[in-house]
Structure formats: C-alpha cells, structure tokens
Short mmCIF file of C-alpha atoms in Angstrom, two decimals:
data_model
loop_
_atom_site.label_atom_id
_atom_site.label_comp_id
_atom_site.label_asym_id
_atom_site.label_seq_id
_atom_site.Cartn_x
_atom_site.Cartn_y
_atom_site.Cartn_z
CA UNK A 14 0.00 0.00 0.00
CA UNK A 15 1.27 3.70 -0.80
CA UNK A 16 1.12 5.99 2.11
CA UNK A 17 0.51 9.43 0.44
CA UNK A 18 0.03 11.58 3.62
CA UNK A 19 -0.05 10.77 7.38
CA UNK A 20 -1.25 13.28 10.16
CA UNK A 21 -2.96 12.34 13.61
CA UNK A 22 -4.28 8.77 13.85
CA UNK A 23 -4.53 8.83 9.90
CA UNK A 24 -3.11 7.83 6.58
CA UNK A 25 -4.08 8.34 3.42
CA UNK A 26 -3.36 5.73 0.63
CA UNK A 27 -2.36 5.99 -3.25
CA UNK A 28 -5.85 6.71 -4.24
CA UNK A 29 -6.35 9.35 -1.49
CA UNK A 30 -8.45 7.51 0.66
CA UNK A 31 -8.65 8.79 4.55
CA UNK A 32 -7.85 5.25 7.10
CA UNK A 33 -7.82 5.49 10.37
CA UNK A 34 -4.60 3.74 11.72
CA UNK A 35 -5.08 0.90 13.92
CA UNK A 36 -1.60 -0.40 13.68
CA UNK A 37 0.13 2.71 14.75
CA UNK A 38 2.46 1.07 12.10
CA UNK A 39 4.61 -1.41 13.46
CA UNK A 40 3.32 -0.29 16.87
CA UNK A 41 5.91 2.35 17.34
CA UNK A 42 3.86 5.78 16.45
CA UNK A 43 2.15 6.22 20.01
CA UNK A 44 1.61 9.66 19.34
CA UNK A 45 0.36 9.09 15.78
CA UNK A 46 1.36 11.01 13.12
CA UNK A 47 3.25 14.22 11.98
CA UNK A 48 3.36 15.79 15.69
CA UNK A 49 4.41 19.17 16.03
CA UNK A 50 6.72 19.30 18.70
CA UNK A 51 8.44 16.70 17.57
CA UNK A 52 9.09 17.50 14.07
CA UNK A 53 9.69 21.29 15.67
CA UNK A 54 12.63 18.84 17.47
CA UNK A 55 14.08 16.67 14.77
CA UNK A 56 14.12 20.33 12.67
CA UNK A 57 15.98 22.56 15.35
CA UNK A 58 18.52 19.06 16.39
CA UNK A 59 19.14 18.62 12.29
CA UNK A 60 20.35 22.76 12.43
CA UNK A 61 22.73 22.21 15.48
CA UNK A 62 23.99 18.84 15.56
CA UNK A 63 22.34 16.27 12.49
CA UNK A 64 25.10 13.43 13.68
CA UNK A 65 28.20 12.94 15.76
CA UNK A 66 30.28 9.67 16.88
CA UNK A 67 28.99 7.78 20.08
CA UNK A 68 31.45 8.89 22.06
CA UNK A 69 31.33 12.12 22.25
CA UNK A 70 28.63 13.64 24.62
CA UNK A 71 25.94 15.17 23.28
CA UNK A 72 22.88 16.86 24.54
CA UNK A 73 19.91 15.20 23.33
CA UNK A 74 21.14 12.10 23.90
CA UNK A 75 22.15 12.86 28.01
CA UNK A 76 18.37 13.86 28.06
CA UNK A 77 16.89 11.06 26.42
CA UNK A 78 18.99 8.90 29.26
CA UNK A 79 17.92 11.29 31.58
CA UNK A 80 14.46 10.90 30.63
CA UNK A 81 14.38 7.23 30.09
CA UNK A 82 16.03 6.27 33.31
CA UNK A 83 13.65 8.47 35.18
CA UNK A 84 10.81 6.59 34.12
CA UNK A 85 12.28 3.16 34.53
CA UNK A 86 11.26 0.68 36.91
CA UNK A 87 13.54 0.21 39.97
CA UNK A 88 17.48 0.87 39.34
CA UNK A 89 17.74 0.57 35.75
CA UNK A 90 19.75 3.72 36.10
CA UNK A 91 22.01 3.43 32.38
CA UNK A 92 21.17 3.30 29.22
CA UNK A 93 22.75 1.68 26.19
CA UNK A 94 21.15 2.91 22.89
CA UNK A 95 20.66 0.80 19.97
CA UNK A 96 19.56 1.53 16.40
CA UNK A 97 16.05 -0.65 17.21
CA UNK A 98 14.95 -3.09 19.01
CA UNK A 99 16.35 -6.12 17.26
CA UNK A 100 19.76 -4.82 18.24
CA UNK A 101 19.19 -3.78 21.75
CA UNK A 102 17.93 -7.51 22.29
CA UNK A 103 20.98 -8.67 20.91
CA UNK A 104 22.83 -6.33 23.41
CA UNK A 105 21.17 -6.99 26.43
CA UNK A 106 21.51 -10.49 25.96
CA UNK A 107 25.59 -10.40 25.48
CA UNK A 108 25.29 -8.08 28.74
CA UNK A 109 23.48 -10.66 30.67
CA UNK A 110 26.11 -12.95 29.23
CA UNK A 111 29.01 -11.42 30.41
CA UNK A 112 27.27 -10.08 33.34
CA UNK A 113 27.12 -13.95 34.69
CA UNK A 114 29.05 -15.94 33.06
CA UNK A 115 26.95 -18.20 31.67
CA UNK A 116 25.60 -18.60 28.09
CA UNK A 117 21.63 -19.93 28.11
CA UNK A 118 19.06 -18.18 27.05
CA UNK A 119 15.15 -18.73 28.21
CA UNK A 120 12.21 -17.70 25.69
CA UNK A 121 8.75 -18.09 25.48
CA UNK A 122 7.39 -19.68 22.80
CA UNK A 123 4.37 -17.39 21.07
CA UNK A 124 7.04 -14.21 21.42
CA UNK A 125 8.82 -12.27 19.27
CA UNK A 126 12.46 -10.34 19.65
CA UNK A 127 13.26 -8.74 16.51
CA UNK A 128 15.09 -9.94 13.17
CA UNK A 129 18.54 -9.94 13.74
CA UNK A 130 20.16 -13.70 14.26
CA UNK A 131 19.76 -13.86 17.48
CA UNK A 132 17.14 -12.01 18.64
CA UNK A 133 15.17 -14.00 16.17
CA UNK A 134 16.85 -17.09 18.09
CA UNK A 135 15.24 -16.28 20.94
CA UNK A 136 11.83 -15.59 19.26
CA UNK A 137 9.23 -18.11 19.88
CA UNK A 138 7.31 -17.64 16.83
CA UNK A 139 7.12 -18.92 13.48
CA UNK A 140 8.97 -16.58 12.24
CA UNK A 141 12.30 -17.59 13.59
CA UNK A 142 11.93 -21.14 11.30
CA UNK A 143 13.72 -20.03 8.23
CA UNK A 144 16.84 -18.96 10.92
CA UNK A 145 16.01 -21.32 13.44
CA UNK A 146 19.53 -22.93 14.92
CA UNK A 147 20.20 -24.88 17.96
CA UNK A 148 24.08 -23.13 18.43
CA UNK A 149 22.66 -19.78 19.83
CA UNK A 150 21.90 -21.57 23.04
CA UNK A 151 18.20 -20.73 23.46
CA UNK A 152 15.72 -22.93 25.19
CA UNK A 153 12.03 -21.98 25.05
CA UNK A 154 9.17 -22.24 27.80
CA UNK A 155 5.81 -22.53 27.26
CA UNK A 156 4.24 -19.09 27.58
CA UNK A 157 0.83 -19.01 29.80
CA UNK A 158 -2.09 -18.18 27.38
CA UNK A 159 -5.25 -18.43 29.06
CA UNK A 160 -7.30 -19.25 26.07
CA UNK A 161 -5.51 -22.33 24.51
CA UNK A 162 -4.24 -23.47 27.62
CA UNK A 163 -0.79 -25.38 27.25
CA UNK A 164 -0.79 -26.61 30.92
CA UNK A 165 -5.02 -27.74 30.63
CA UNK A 166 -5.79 -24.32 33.39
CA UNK A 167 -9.56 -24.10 34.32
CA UNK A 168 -8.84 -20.88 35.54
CA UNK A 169 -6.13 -17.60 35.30
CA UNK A 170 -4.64 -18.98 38.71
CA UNK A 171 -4.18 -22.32 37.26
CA UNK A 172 -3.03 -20.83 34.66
CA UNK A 173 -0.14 -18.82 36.53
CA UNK A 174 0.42 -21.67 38.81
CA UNK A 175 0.93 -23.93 36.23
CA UNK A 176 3.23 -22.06 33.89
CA UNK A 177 5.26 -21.24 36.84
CA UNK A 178 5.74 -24.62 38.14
CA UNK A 179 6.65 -25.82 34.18
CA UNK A 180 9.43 -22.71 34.41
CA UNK A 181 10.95 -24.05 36.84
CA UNK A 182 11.36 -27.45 35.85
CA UNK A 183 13.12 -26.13 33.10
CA UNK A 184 15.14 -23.91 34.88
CA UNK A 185 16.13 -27.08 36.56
CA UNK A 186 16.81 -29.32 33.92
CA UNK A 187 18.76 -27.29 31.52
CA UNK A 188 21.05 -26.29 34.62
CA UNK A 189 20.30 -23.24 36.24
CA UNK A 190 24.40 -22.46 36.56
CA UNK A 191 24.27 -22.61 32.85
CA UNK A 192 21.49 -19.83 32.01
CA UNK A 193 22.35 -16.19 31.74
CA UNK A 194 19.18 -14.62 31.24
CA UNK A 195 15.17 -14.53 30.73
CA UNK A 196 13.84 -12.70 28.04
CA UNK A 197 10.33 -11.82 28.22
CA UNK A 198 7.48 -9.55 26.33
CA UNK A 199 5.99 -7.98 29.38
CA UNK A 200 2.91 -8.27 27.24
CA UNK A 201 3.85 -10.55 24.19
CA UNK A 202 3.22 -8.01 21.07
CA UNK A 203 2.82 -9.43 17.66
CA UNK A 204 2.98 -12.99 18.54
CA UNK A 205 -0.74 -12.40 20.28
CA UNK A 206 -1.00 -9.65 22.73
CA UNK A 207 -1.01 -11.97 25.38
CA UNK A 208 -1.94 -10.29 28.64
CA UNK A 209 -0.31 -12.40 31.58
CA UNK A 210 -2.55 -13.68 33.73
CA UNK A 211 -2.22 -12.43 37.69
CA UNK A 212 0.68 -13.32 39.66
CA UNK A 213 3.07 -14.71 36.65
CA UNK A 214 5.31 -11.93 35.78
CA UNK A 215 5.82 -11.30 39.62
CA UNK A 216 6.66 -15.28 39.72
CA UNK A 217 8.86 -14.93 36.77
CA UNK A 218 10.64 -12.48 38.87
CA UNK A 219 10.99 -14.38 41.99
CA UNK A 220 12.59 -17.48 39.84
CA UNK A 221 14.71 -15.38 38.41
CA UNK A 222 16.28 -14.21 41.68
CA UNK A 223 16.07 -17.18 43.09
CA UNK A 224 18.50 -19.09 40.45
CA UNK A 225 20.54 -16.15 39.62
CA UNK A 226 18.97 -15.56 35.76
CA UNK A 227 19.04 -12.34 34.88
CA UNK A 228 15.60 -11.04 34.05
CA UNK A 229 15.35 -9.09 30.31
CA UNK A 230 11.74 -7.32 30.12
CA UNK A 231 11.22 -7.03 26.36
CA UNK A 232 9.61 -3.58 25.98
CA UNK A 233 10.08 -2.81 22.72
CA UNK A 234 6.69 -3.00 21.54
CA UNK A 235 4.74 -2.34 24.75
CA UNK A 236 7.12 0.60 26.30
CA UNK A 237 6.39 4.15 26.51
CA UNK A 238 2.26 4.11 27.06
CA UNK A 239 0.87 1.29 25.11
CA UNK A 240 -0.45 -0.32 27.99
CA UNK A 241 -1.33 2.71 29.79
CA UNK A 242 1.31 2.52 31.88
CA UNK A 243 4.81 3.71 30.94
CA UNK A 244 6.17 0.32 30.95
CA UNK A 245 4.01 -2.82 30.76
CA UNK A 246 6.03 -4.27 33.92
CA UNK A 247 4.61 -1.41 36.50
CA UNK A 248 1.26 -3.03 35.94
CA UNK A 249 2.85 -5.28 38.32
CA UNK A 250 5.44 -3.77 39.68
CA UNK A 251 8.33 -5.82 38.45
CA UNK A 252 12.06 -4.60 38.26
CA UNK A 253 13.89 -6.22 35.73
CA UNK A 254 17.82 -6.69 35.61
CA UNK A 255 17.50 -5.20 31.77
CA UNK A 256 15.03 -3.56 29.37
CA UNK A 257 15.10 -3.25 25.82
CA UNK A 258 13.04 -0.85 24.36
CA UNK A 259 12.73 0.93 20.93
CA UNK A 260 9.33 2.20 19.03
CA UNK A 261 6.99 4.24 21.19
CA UNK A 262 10.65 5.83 23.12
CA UNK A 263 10.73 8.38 19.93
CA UNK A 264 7.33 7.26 18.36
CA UNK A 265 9.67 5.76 15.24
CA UNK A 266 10.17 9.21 13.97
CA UNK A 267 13.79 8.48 13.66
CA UNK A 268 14.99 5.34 14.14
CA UNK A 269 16.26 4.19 17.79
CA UNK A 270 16.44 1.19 20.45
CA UNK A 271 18.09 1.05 24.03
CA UNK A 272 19.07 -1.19 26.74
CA UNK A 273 17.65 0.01 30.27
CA UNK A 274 20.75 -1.41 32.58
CA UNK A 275 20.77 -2.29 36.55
CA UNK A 276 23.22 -1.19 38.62
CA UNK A 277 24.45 -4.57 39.62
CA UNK A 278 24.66 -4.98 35.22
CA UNK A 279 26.55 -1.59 35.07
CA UNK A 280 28.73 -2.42 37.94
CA UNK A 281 30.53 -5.24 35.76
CA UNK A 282 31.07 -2.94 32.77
CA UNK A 283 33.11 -0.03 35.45
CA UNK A 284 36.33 -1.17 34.86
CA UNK A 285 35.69 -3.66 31.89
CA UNK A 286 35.22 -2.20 28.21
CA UNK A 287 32.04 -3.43 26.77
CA UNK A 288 32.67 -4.80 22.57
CA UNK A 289 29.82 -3.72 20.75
CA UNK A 290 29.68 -0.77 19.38
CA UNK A 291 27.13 1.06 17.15
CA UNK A 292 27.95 3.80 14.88
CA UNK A 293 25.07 5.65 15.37
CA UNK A 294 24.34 4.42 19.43
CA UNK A 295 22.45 7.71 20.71
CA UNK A 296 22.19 9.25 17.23
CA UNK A 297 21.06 13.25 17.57
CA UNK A 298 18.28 13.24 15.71
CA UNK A 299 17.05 9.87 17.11
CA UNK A 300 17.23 11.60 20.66
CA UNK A 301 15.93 14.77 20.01
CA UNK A 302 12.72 12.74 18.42
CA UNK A 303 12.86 11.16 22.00
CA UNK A 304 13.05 13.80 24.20
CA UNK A 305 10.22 15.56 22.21
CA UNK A 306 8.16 12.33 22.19
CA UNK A 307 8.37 11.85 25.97
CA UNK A 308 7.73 15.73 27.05
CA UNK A 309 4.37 15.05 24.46
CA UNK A 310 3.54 12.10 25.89
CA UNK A 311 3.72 14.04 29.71
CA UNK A 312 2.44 17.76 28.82
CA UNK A 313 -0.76 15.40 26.69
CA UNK A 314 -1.38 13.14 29.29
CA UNK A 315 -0.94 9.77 26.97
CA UNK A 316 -0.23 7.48 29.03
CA UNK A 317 -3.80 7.77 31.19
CA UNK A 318 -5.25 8.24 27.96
CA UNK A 319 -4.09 4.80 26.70
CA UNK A 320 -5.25 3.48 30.39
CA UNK A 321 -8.53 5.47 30.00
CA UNK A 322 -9.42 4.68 26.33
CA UNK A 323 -8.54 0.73 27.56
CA UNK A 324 -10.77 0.65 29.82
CA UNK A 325 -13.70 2.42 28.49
CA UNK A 326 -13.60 2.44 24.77
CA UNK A 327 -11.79 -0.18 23.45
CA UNK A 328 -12.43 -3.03 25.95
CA UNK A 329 -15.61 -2.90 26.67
CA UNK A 330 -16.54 -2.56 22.54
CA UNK A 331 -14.42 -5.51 21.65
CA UNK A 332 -16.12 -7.71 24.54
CA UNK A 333 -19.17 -6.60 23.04
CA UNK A 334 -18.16 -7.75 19.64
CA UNK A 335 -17.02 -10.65 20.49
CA UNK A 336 -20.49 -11.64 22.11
CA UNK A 337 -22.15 -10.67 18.63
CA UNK A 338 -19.58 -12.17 16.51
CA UNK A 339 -19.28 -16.06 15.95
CA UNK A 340 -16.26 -15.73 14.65
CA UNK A 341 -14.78 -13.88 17.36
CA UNK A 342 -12.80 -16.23 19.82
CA UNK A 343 -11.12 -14.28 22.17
CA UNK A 344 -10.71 -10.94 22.73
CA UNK A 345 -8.05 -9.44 25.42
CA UNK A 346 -5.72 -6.41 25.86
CA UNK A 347 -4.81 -3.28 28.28
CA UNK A 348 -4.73 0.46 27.44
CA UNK A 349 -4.29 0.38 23.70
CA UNK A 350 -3.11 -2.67 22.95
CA UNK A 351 -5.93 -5.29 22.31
CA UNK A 352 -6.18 -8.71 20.06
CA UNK A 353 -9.26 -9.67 18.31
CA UNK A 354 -8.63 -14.18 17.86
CA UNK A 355 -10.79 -15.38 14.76
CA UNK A 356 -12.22 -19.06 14.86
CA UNK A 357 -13.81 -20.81 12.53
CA UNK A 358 -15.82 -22.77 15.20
CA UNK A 359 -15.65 -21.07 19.00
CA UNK A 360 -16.34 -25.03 20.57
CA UNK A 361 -13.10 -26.55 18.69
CA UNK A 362 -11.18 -23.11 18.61
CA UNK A 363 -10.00 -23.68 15.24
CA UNK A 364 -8.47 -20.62 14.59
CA UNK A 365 -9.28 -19.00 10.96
CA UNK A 366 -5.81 -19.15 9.45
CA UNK A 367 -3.29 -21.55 10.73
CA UNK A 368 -0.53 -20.47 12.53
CA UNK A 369 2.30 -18.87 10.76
CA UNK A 370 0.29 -18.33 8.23
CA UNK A 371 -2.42 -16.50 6.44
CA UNK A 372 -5.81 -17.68 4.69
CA UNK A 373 -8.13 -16.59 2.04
CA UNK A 374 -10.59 -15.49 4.97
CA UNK A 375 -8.37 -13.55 6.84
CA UNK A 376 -7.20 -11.37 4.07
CA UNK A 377 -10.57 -11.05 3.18
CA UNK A 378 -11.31 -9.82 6.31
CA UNK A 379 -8.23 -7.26 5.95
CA UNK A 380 -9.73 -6.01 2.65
CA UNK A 381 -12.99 -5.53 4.12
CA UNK A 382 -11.61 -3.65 6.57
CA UNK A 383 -9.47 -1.20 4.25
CA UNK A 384 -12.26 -1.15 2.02
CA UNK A 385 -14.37 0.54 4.57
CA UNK A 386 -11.66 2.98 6.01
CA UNK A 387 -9.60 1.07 8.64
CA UNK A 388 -6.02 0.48 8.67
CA UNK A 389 -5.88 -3.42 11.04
CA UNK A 390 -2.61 -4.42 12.29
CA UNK A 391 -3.26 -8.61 11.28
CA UNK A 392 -0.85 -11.39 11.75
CA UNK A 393 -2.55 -15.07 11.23
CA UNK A 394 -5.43 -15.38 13.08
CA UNK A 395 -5.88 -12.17 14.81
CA UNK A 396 -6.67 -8.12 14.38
CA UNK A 397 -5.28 -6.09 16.94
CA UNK A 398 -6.18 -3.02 18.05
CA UNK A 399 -3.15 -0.49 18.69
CA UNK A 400 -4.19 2.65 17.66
CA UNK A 401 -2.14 6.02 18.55
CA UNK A 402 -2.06 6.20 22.00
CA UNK A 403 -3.91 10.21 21.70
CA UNK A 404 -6.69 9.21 19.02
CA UNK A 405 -9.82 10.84 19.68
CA UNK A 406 -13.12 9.03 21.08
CA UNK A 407 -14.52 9.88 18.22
CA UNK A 408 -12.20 8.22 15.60
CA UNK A 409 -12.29 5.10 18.25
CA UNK A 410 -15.45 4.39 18.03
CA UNK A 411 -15.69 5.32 14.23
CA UNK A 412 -12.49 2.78 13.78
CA UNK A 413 -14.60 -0.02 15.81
CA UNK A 414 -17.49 0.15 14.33
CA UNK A 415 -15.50 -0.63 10.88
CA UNK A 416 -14.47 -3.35 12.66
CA UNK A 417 -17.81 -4.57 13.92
CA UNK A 418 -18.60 -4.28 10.33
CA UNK A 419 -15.83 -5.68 8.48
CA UNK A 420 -16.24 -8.83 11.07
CA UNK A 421 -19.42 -9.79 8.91
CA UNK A 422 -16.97 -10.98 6.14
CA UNK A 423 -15.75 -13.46 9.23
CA UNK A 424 -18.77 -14.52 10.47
CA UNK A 425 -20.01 -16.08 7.16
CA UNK A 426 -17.04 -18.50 7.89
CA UNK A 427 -17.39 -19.03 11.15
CA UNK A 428 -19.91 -22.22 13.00
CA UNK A 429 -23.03 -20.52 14.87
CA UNK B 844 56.00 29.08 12.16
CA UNK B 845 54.89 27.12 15.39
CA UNK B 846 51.10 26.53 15.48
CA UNK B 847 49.67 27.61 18.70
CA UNK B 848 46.75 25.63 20.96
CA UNK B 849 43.64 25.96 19.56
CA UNK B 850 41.92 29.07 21.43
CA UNK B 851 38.15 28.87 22.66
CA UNK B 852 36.22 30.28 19.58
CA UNK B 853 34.72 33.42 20.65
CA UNK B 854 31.04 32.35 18.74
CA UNK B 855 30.69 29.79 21.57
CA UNK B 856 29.09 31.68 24.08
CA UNK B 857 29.56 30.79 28.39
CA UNK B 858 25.57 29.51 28.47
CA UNK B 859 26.17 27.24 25.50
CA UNK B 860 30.02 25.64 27.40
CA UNK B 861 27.65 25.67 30.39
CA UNK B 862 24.92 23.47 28.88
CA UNK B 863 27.93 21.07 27.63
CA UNK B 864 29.29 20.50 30.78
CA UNK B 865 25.66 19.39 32.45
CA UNK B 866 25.25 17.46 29.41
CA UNK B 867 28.36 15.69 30.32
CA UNK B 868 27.29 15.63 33.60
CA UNK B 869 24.04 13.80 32.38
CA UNK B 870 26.11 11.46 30.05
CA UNK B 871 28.17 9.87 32.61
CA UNK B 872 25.19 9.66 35.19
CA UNK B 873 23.22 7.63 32.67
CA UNK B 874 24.67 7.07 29.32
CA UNK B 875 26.38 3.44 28.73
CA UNK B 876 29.21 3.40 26.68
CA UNK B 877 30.86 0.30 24.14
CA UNK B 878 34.59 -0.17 23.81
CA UNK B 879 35.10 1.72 27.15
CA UNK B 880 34.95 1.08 31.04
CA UNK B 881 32.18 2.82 31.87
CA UNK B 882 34.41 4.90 35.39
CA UNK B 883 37.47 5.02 32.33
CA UNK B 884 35.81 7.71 30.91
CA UNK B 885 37.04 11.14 30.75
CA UNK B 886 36.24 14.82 29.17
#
C-alpha cells in the first residue's frame, strides 16, 4: 500500500483515501502522526547537531537517558542505545552474558524479539523457522495463554500456577548455573497480545532471583504508554535486571532502540570495556525525536489516555463484539493494545488461518476492513487493536465500528 | 611558524560551554558506553 500523507491517527493511501490507523504502524507511532513538537525537534537538532560519533557527549542524547532512566522501573539507572529493538535484544543479551558468566538463554514460545540472528533465536514464533539454529543456546518455555491453555488451566490462577511450576522445571533441567538470562514480552506483542494472567510476571521475577537468571523485560513493543502505563512491567510492579526498548521511546520518527541497565549490570562494565559498538548508538536526531516524544507524551497526558481509552472504549466494545460475533474467539488487551482471535468454530477453537500463516478469509477480512476505512494491524489469526495512543473518542469508536462491520466478512465463515 | 593551541572560539558563548558541561554531567550519570569502562571515561 502507498502511504501518500499521514497526520494524527490517519493515513491516506495511493488513491487518497482517509484510514484510520489501527496499527500505529509497526506499533511504534504512540503519538500518531506528523506531531508538532516533535518535528519542531528533529528540525531545530538537524540545524545544530544532524550526527556525531557515540562517544562524544551530546545533549539530546544525556536527556533522552535522563528521561528514560527516570521513568524506569527500579534501578535501571544506564542506558545503552541501539539503532532498534532487534539490536538492543541482541545487546542486552551479550550483557546478561558477560554479566554472569553463563551462556543460556530462556524464551517463550508465542514471542517475538526482533530480526537480527539472534534475537530472532530467541523468538518463539514462526517466524524464527527459516533462521532457526540450535548453536545460539536458546531454550524456550511454554508461555501461559489463558485461552488455549498449554498446561489444561480451568482458571487464570491455574493458569499462573501452572506455567510457573513448568518454568521451573526447566530452569532445573537445563542447569540453572548454565542460564544467563530470561527474556520476556511484558505483554507478548505481535505474537498475540497476550496479557499475563495475575501473579506470573511477579513469579517470573521471583525465579529469576532465586536461580541467579538475569531477568530481560522485552519492551520494545509495549514501552512508553501502550499499555497505559509507561512500561508494561509497573502493571505489576516488576524490576527487571535489563530492558530493551525501541518504538513508542521516539514514536519511530527516527529510528532508535536502548538497553535500560541495573546497577548490579553496570557495575561489571566499570572497569571492563564493553565490545559492541554502534555507529550511530544515541544518534542526535534519534534523541531529540525522543526527548520531544516523551515531554508530548507528559504535557498530553498519553499514558492515562491509553489506560482510559482501555478501559472504556476499546475493551468494553471488543467484549461486546465478540459476544455478537461467531467468529470472534477471544478478545483481550490493556490500554491500547488489544487482540481480536478469529475461529472458525468457538467449541473446537480452530483458529481461521493456521498459525504462521495466512488464509483466504483472513485477508478477506483485511480487505474488508481497508475497504471501509480502517487500517488493522493482522498477523494469522488475529486483528489487533493499537491505535495512537492520543486518538480521539470519536475516531475510536468510528475505527470499531469498521471493525464490527468488516467482522461480517468473518462470520459467514465461522460455526453458529 | 609554530602553530599555537587551539583558542576557545569566541562564537561559543559561556551559556552554550555551560549546557555542555551538564550534558556531560548527564552522560556519565546515565549514558552506557561500548569499547570503554564505563568509570574510564574522561572529558
């Protein structure tokens, strides 16, 4: 699709046609499109400084650490920055690495970590299979997914309890003095939108500590408001050892990625030098994006806003559609961040394309949805909701009801 | 002729050394660094 103009929580394709954006892209423009102040940013940083080597200091990129590090979760008091978020996976990982010692890496299955080697090592998705090898030392867990239950849960404590206990026993097995770190989507983004269920990340945390793993939050997709909270952790008050982020940090105006890093992680690196370095690591215009984007987010209130609309648009539409739609499964989220699972039969759960892939219906269901003004962020079986984390009520609702709409094309596919 | 140390150009005014220095300031408070030890650094 051609993208001939972009403003607000809209773009307009090649033929001139007005969609409202319910992808926010890749998930990265959390305060939609063409914002003032931040263009105002990139313009004045472009006139003073447009690029300069890493190592020198400059002053957008001290307040984008500034920034970033004040809104961080417990003493993740440094920041590395990457180019995206494939990169600052790959970093955070070869911290944890020489941090401890050890070389193991945990994953989820049903995640994803970005496209470089081995950040799409440690992605649990299908779209690792074409790069898939055993050398980079990954083992995966079983996530804990409420509606396709891997661990047969009646209920979300189940659930947790469940998922935990299987963690552990593979914490065990593969040799706890052998694993360096945990990575984990603190809300799973393209893989599903998988919303953990009650206790787990704080019991991801405890095991963890308790077998010396260090703990790498995945924020990439979910940081800076998209849960409606700054970072999807503080919804439950987990500290990680290291966070990646990337996306919403500058709302992908330019690109740039980072590696939130304890104390304890920083502490090894104060007399050792750290290999790995990135040409443009803190690039001006990258940080000058950032620092706009985050005094936006604050002087605009987003981040309620994203909690708010969660809670009182979004959510309660989506349940509603899913009780008028057969071929609605599941529907689950938090602030604006919400996944719409298609079935062809809600009894047998058969989803309506097969995962890791596509099907006619599904890109039907896409078309339908362009056709009637609606930008969907789709990956197999699912539509998710992520729309710009300051879009109007208005265009909300307008957006959903598209949707509602658009889910007719499903329905006709769908048992009941 | 013997070239002499490079001067502080006038253009650069005190505010603008000023906001340099708290931007270094800032740097080594929060900014990680590769192919250095992070308490190796220097102006």
């Amino acid at each position: 699709m051609t993208i001939l103009k972009a403003e607000g929580p809209h773009v307009w394709d090649g033929e001139g046609r007005r969609l409202i954006d319910f992808s926010s892209q890749m998930v990265n423009t959390n305060i939609g499109h063409s914002h003032p102040k931040v263009i105002a940013a990139i313009q004045d940083q472009a006139a003073r400084i447009a690029t300069i080597a890493p190592a020198h200091v400059n002053d957008a990129r001290s307040e984008a650490a500034r920034l970033v590090t004040d809104l961080a979760p417990g003493d993740l008091n440094h920041v590395f920055f990457t180019n995206g978020g494939a990169d600052a996976v790959e970093h955070a990982i070869r911290m944890a690495r020489l941090h401890t010692g050890r070389h193991k890496v945990l994953s989820a299955y049903r995640s994803y970590h970005g496209g470089t080697d081995l950040a799409v090592n440690v992605t649990g998705d299908a779209r690792r299979f074409d790069a898939d090898r055993s050398a980079a030392g990954v083992v995966r867990f079983m996530p804990p997914y409420p509606y396709r239950s891997y661990f047969h849960a009646e209920d979300e404590q189940q659930e947790t309890e469940r998922a935990l206990e299987h963690l552990e026993q593979v914490i065990q097995l593969e040799g706890a003095q052998n694993i360096a770190a945990l990575i984990l989507e603190s809300v799973p983004g393209t893989a599903g939108i998988y919303v953990p269920p009650a206790g787990y990340m704080a019991g991801v945390r405890e095991l963890t500590r308790k077998y010396g793993v260090m703990f790498i939050a995945d924020e990439v997709m979910v940081g800076f408001g998209r849960t409606g909270e700054w970072f999807a952790v503080d919804h439950w008050d987990v500290e990680p050892d290291l966070m990646t982020f990337a996306k919403g940090v500058n709302s992908g105006y330019v690109p740039l990625g980072g590696v939130a890093i304890s104390d304890a992680v920083y502490g090894t690196f104060a007399e050792r030098v750290y290999q790995g370095g990135l040409t443009y690591s803190g690039h001006p215009l990258a940080c000058a994006a950032a620092v706009a984007t985050i005094n936006a987010m604050k002087d605009e209130g987003m981040v309620d806003n994203a909690a708010r609309v969660g809670r009182e648009v979004i959510g309660p539409r989506l349940r509603d559609i899913k009780d008028r739609h057969p071929s609605v499964g599941d529907v689950r989220g938090l602030g604006a961040f919400w996944a719409v699972e298609l079935v062809r039969d809600r009894t047998t759960k058969e989803p309506l394309a097969a995962y890791g892939g596509s099907s006619p219906e599904m890109n039907e269901l896409i078309g339908e949805c362009k056709r009637l003004g609606l930008l969907p962020f789709a990956n197999y079986n699912r539509i998710h909701v992520a729309p710009p984390l300051n879009t109007p009520d208005e265009v909300l609702r307008e957006g959903l009801d598209i949707l509602e709409q658009a889910l007719e094309v499903a329905d006709r596919h769908a048992a009941g | 002729m013997t070239i002499q140390p490079v001067t502080p150009d006038p253009a650069i005014t005190e505010d603008l050394i000023a906001e340099g220095r708290k931007a270094f300031d800032l740097d080594r408070a929060h900014v990680f660094h590769s192919w250095s030890a992070q308490q190796k650094i220097t102006r």
